[in-house]
Amino acid sequence: MSSPPEISTVLCTFAWKPAEIEQLRRAFAPAEFVACKPSDKGIVTDTLQRAEIALLGTNLSPEVLDAPHVRWVHCDMAGLNGAAKPETFAKGLIVSGSAGRSGPALAQHAFNFALTFIHDSVKSLARQRDHLWEGAEAIRERRTLWGQKLGIVGFGYTGKEMAHIGRAMGMHVTVLRRSPGSSSSDVDVMLSKENGDGLNPILDCDVVMLAMGLSDETHHLFGKDQFKRMKKDSIIINMARGESIDQEALIEALQSGEIAGAGLDVFEEEPLPRDSPLWDMTNVLVTPHATPSMPDKTQRSIDVIVTNLKHYKEGRPLINMIDERDTYTKG
C-alpha cells in the first residue's frame, strides 16, 4: 500500500468569511495554510513555489498549472471547462470543483422559466400593471405542466433535482446522461450516451432542460438540426453553459417558429451584448447567469473539500473530479 501524499502547504484564495476559512485550516492541519486574495500576487506566487494543494476562488490559471509541486487543485465553482484542457491532464493534475452546492436552486430556476411560459406571466403582469381584468379564456386554453414530457440532458446534481421537481409536477421525465448509472424513481426513461442512446427522445419532449457539463462533446449540442426536429410548441431551458447551444441557430429557430420559446441563464458571450436579438424577443426569458443562493451554499463547498481531502489521502477518486472525457478545447 502506497503512503499518503505529502501535504506541507496549502494555498487558499477563497473570498469566504473567516470562520469558514478556519474550518478548512483545521481540516488541513498541521499543513501550512496560506489564505489570501487572488489579487495578492506576491503571496500567491511565493506560496505556489511550495504548495501541493491549491484551493482557488478563480479558475485554474497558467501560474497554478505550472507550479512545481501542486498536485490537487479545487476550484470553487461548478463548471470546470476552463480547467479541462489537454495540458491539465498531460501533467496529471487532479482538479475538482464545487458542483452540487446550488443544484436545488438551479433546478427551481429552470422551473421558474417553464412556469413563466406556461402561465404567460409576462402578459399577466402587464395586465395587472394596467388594472385589466381580462385574458381568462386565453389562460384556460394553455396547457399546464402536468402530463407534459420533460427532457433533461445531464443527470448530475442539478439534473436530479430537475427530475425530482418534474415528477412532483406530474410530468413524464426522460433523461439523457453521459454514463450508465442507477435508475431513479423520478425518471420514466433513462438513457445513456455511452450506451449508444441519442438525443431523439429528448427532442420529442415539450420542455427540454440542459444541465450537463461543457466539453468538446457537448459544445453546440443543440444547433440547427436539433431545433428542426423539436416540437414547434416546445421550449428549451439552458442552465448549463452558453456554448451548449449554437446561439445563432437558436435565434433563427425562435424567429421562424421552429420552437416556441427559450429560457436562458447562460450565453455564448457574457454579458449578453446589448444589441443581441434575444433581448427583444417575446418568446425568450433572460437572466444574467445568476441564481438565488442556497442558505448553506458555502458549507456545501466545505463539505466537498473535506471529503475530497480524505479521498486524496487514501488515493481514491475525488468528488466532482474532471477527467479526459471533460476536455474542452473549443472555447
Coordinates of C-alpha atoms in Angstrom, one line a residue:
M1 CA 0.0 0.0 0.0
S2 CA 1.4 3.4 -1.0
S3 CA 2.0 6.1 1.6
P4 CA -0.4 9.1 1.7
P5 CA 0.7 12.1 -0.4
E6 CA 2.7 14.7 1.4
I7 CA 0.7 17.9 2.3
S8 CA 3.0 20.5 3.7
T9 CA 1.5 23.7 2.2
V10 CA -2.0 24.7 1.0
L11 CA -2.9 27.9 -0.9
C12 CA -6.4 29.1 -0.5
T13 CA -7.8 32.2 -2.4
F14 CA -11.5 31.8 -1.4
A15 CA -13.4 35.1 -0.6
W16 CA -15.1 33.5 2.4
K17 CA -15.9 34.5 6.0
P18 CA -13.0 33.9 8.5
A19 CA -15.0 31.2 10.3
E20 CA -15.5 29.4 7.0
I21 CA -11.8 29.6 6.1
E22 CA -11.0 28.4 9.6
Q23 CA -12.9 25.1 9.0
L24 CA -10.6 24.4 6.1
R25 CA -7.5 25.4 8.1
R26 CA -8.4 22.9 10.8
A27 CA -9.1 20.2 8.2
F28 CA -5.7 20.6 6.6
A29 CA -3.7 20.9 9.8
P30 CA -0.9 20.6 10.5
A31 CA 0.0 21.8 7.0
E32 CA 0.8 25.4 6.4
F33 CA -2.4 27.0 5.3
V34 CA -2.0 30.3 3.4
A35 CA -5.3 32.2 2.9
C36 CA -5.2 35.3 0.7
K37 CA -7.0 37.1 -2.1
P38 CA -6.3 36.2 -5.7
S39 CA -5.1 39.8 -6.1
D40 CA -2.3 39.3 -3.6
K41 CA 0.0 38.3 -6.4
G42 CA 3.2 38.2 -4.3
I43 CA 1.7 35.9 -1.7
V44 CA 0.2 33.7 -4.4
T45 CA 3.4 33.4 -6.4
D46 CA 5.5 32.7 -3.3
T47 CA 3.2 30.1 -1.9
L48 CA 2.9 28.3 -5.2
Q49 CA 6.6 27.6 -5.1
R50 CA 6.0 25.1 -2.3
A51 CA 2.3 24.2 -2.2
E52 CA 1.0 20.8 -3.0
I53 CA -2.7 21.8 -2.9
A54 CA -4.4 25.0 -4.3
L55 CA -7.9 25.9 -3.3
L56 CA -8.9 28.6 -5.8
G57 CA -11.8 31.1 -5.8
T58 CA -11.0 31.6 -9.5
N59 CA -10.4 29.2 -12.4
L60 CA -7.2 27.3 -13.0
S61 CA -4.5 29.8 -14.1
P62 CA -1.3 29.0 -16.0
E63 CA 0.6 30.0 -12.9
V64 CA -1.1 27.3 -10.8
L65 CA -0.8 24.8 -13.7
D66 CA 3.0 25.4 -13.8
A67 CA 3.5 25.4 -10.1
P68 CA 6.3 22.8 -9.3
H69 CA 4.6 20.8 -6.5
V70 CA 0.9 21.3 -6.9
R71 CA -0.9 18.0 -7.4
W72 CA -4.5 18.8 -6.5
V73 CA -6.5 22.0 -7.4
H74 CA -10.0 22.6 -6.2
C75 CA -11.9 25.5 -8.0
D76 CA -14.9 26.7 -6.0
M77 CA -17.2 26.7 -9.0
A78 CA -19.5 24.2 -10.8
G79 CA -18.3 24.4 -14.3
L80 CA -14.7 23.3 -14.8
N81 CA -14.4 23.6 -18.6
G82 CA -11.8 26.4 -18.1
A83 CA -9.6 23.8 -16.4
A84 CA -10.3 20.8 -18.6
K85 CA -7.5 21.4 -21.1
P86 CA -5.2 18.8 -22.6
E87 CA -2.2 20.3 -20.7
T88 CA -4.0 19.8 -17.4
F89 CA -4.5 16.1 -18.0
A90 CA -1.0 15.7 -19.5
K91 CA 0.5 17.0 -16.3
G92 CA -1.6 14.5 -14.2
L93 CA -3.1 17.3 -12.2
I94 CA -6.1 16.4 -10.1
V95 CA -8.8 19.1 -10.5
S96 CA -12.1 19.1 -8.6
G97 CA -15.0 21.6 -8.2
S98 CA -18.0 22.5 -6.2
A99 CA -20.8 21.2 -8.4
G100 CA -23.9 20.5 -6.4
R101 CA -23.8 23.3 -4.0
S102 CA -26.6 25.1 -5.9
G103 CA -28.3 22.2 -7.6
P104 CA -31.7 22.7 -6.0
A105 CA -31.7 26.4 -6.7
L106 CA -30.7 25.9 -10.3
A107 CA -33.5 23.4 -10.8
Q108 CA -36.0 25.8 -9.3
H109 CA -34.7 28.5 -11.6
A110 CA -35.3 26.2 -14.6
F111 CA -38.9 25.6 -13.5
N112 CA -39.4 29.3 -12.9
F113 CA -38.7 29.7 -16.6
A114 CA -41.0 26.9 -17.5
L115 CA -43.9 28.1 -15.3
T116 CA -43.4 31.7 -16.6
F117 CA -44.0 30.4 -20.1
I118 CA -46.9 28.1 -19.2
H119 CA -48.7 30.8 -17.3
D120 CA -47.7 33.6 -19.8
S121 CA -46.7 35.5 -16.7
V122 CA -45.2 38.4 -18.6
K123 CA -48.6 39.3 -20.1
S124 CA -50.4 38.7 -16.8
L125 CA -48.1 41.2 -15.0
A126 CA -48.7 43.7 -17.8
R127 CA -52.4 43.3 -17.3
Q128 CA -52.1 43.7 -13.5
R129 CA -50.0 46.9 -14.0
D130 CA -52.7 48.3 -16.3
H131 CA -55.6 47.2 -13.9
L132 CA -57.1 45.0 -16.7
W133 CA -59.4 42.1 -15.7
E134 CA -59.1 40.2 -19.0
G135 CA -57.3 37.2 -20.7
A136 CA -59.1 34.5 -18.7
E137 CA -60.0 32.4 -21.8
A138 CA -56.5 32.6 -23.2
I139 CA -55.1 31.4 -19.9
R140 CA -57.6 28.5 -19.7
E141 CA -56.5 27.4 -23.2
R142 CA -52.9 26.9 -22.1
R143 CA -51.6 23.5 -21.0
T144 CA -50.3 23.1 -17.5
L145 CA -47.0 21.2 -17.0
W146 CA -49.0 18.2 -15.6
G147 CA -48.8 15.4 -18.2
Q148 CA -46.3 17.1 -20.4
K149 CA -42.9 15.5 -21.4
L150 CA -39.8 16.8 -19.7
G151 CA -36.5 16.0 -21.3
I152 CA -33.3 16.6 -19.2
V153 CA -29.8 16.4 -20.6
G154 CA -27.3 15.7 -17.8
F155 CA -28.0 13.9 -14.6
G156 CA -25.7 15.4 -12.1
Y157 CA -26.8 17.3 -9.0
T158 CA -29.0 19.8 -11.0
G159 CA -30.4 17.2 -13.4
K160 CA -31.5 15.0 -10.5
E161 CA -33.3 18.0 -8.9
M162 CA -34.9 18.8 -12.2
A163 CA -36.2 15.3 -12.5
H164 CA -37.5 15.4 -8.9
I165 CA -39.4 18.6 -9.4
G166 CA -40.7 17.4 -12.8
R167 CA -42.0 14.2 -11.2
A168 CA -43.7 16.2 -8.4
M169 CA -45.4 18.3 -11.1
G170 CA -46.8 15.2 -12.9
M171 CA -44.5 15.3 -15.9
H172 CA -43.2 12.3 -17.9
V173 CA -39.4 12.5 -17.4
T174 CA -36.8 11.4 -19.9
V175 CA -33.1 11.8 -19.1
L176 CA -30.0 11.5 -21.3
R177 CA -26.9 11.2 -19.2
R178 CA -23.3 10.5 -20.3
S179 CA -22.6 7.3 -18.4
P180 CA -24.9 4.5 -17.4
G181 CA -26.0 4.6 -13.8
S182 CA -28.6 3.5 -11.3
S183 CA -32.3 4.1 -12.1
S184 CA -34.4 6.8 -10.3
S185 CA -38.0 6.8 -9.3
D186 CA -38.2 10.3 -10.7
V187 CA -37.3 9.2 -14.2
D188 CA -39.5 7.3 -16.7
V189 CA -36.9 6.8 -19.4
M190 CA -33.2 6.8 -18.5
L191 CA -30.8 7.0 -21.5
S192 CA -27.0 7.0 -21.7
K193 CA -24.7 8.4 -24.3
E194 CA -22.2 5.7 -23.6
N195 CA -24.8 3.0 -24.2
G196 CA -25.4 4.4 -27.7
D197 CA -28.5 6.5 -26.9
G198 CA -29.0 9.8 -28.7
L199 CA -31.0 13.0 -28.5
N200 CA -34.1 11.9 -30.4
P201 CA -36.3 11.0 -27.3
I202 CA -35.3 14.4 -25.7
L203 CA -36.2 16.3 -28.9
D204 CA -39.7 14.8 -28.7
C205 CA -40.3 16.4 -25.3
D206 CA -42.4 19.5 -24.6
V207 CA -39.9 21.1 -22.2
V208 CA -36.1 20.5 -22.6
M209 CA -33.7 21.4 -19.8
L210 CA -30.0 21.4 -20.2
A211 CA -27.9 20.6 -17.1
M212 CA -24.8 18.9 -18.5
G213 CA -21.2 19.9 -18.2
L214 CA -19.5 21.7 -21.1
S215 CA -16.9 19.6 -23.1
D216 CA -15.9 19.2 -26.7
E217 CA -18.6 16.6 -27.0
T218 CA -21.4 18.9 -25.7
H219 CA -20.3 22.1 -27.4
H220 CA -23.2 23.2 -29.6
L221 CA -25.0 20.0 -28.7
F222 CA -28.2 21.9 -29.8
G223 CA -28.0 23.5 -33.2
K224 CA -29.9 24.0 -36.4
D225 CA -30.6 20.3 -36.9
Q226 CA -31.8 19.6 -33.4
F227 CA -34.1 22.6 -33.4
K228 CA -35.7 21.5 -36.7
R229 CA -36.5 18.1 -35.0
M230 CA -38.0 19.6 -31.8
K231 CA -41.8 20.2 -31.4
K232 CA -43.0 23.6 -32.6
D233 CA -44.7 24.2 -29.3
S234 CA -41.6 23.1 -27.2
I235 CA -39.4 25.3 -25.0
I236 CA -35.7 24.9 -24.3
I237 CA -34.2 26.0 -21.0
N238 CA -30.4 26.3 -20.6
M239 CA -28.9 26.1 -17.1
A240 CA -25.7 24.5 -18.3
R241 CA -23.3 26.7 -20.3
G242 CA -24.0 29.1 -23.1
E243 CA -21.8 27.2 -25.5
S244 CA -24.0 24.1 -25.2
I245 CA -26.3 25.8 -27.7
D246 CA -25.4 27.3 -31.1
Q247 CA -26.9 30.7 -30.3
E248 CA -27.3 31.9 -33.8
A249 CA -29.2 28.7 -34.7
L250 CA -31.4 29.2 -31.6
I251 CA -32.2 32.8 -32.7
E252 CA -33.2 31.5 -36.1
A253 CA -35.3 28.7 -34.6
L254 CA -37.1 31.2 -32.3
Q255 CA -37.7 33.7 -35.1
S256 CA -39.0 31.1 -37.6
G257 CA -41.3 29.3 -35.1
E258 CA -39.4 26.0 -35.1
I259 CA -39.6 26.1 -31.3
A260 CA -41.9 28.1 -29.1
G261 CA -39.5 29.6 -26.6
A262 CA -36.3 29.7 -24.6
G263 CA -35.4 30.3 -21.0
L264 CA -31.7 31.3 -20.9
D265 CA -29.5 31.9 -17.9
V266 CA -26.2 31.4 -19.8
F267 CA -24.9 32.6 -23.2
E268 CA -22.1 32.2 -25.6
E269 CA -20.9 35.7 -24.8
E270 CA -21.4 37.1 -21.3
P271 CA -22.6 39.7 -20.6
L272 CA -25.1 39.3 -23.4
P273 CA -24.4 42.1 -25.8
R274 CA -26.9 44.9 -25.7
D275 CA -27.6 44.5 -29.4
S276 CA -28.4 40.8 -29.2
P277 CA -31.8 40.0 -30.7
L278 CA -32.5 37.8 -27.7
W279 CA -33.3 40.8 -25.5
D280 CA -36.3 41.9 -27.6
M281 CA -37.8 38.5 -28.4
T282 CA -41.2 38.0 -26.8
N283 CA -40.6 34.2 -26.6
V284 CA -37.3 34.5 -24.7
L285 CA -36.7 34.9 -21.0
V286 CA -33.2 36.1 -20.0
T287 CA -31.5 36.1 -16.6
P288 CA -27.8 37.2 -16.1
H289 CA -26.2 33.9 -15.2
A290 CA -27.4 34.3 -11.6
T291 CA -29.5 32.2 -9.3
P292 CA -30.7 32.9 -5.7
S293 CA -28.3 31.3 -3.3
M294 CA -28.7 28.2 -1.2
P295 CA -28.6 29.1 2.5
D296 CA -25.8 26.6 3.1
K297 CA -24.0 27.1 -0.3
T298 CA -20.6 27.7 1.2
Q299 CA -20.9 24.9 3.8
R300 CA -21.7 22.5 0.9
S301 CA -18.4 23.6 -0.7
I302 CA -16.6 23.0 2.5
D303 CA -18.1 19.5 2.9
V304 CA -17.0 18.6 -0.6
I305 CA -13.4 19.8 0.0
V306 CA -13.1 18.0 3.4
T307 CA -14.5 14.8 1.9
N308 CA -12.1 15.1 -1.0
L309 CA -9.2 15.6 1.3
K310 CA -9.9 12.2 2.8
H311 CA -10.2 10.7 -0.7
Y312 CA -7.0 12.4 -1.7
K313 CA -5.1 10.9 1.2
E314 CA -6.5 7.5 0.5
G315 CA -5.8 7.6 -3.2
R316 CA -9.4 7.4 -4.1
P317 CA -11.2 9.4 -6.9
L318 CA -12.4 12.8 -5.8
I319 CA -15.9 14.1 -5.8
N320 CA -16.5 16.3 -8.9
M321 CA -13.1 15.4 -10.3
I322 CA -12.8 16.0 -14.1
D323 CA -11.2 13.5 -16.4
E324 CA -10.2 13.5 -20.1
R325 CA -13.8 13.0 -21.2
D326 CA -14.4 16.5 -19.9
T327 CA -11.7 18.0 -22.2
Y328 CA -12.8 21.4 -23.6
T329 CA -10.8 23.0 -26.4
K330 CA -13.5 24.8 -28.4
G331 CA -13.8 27.9 -26.3

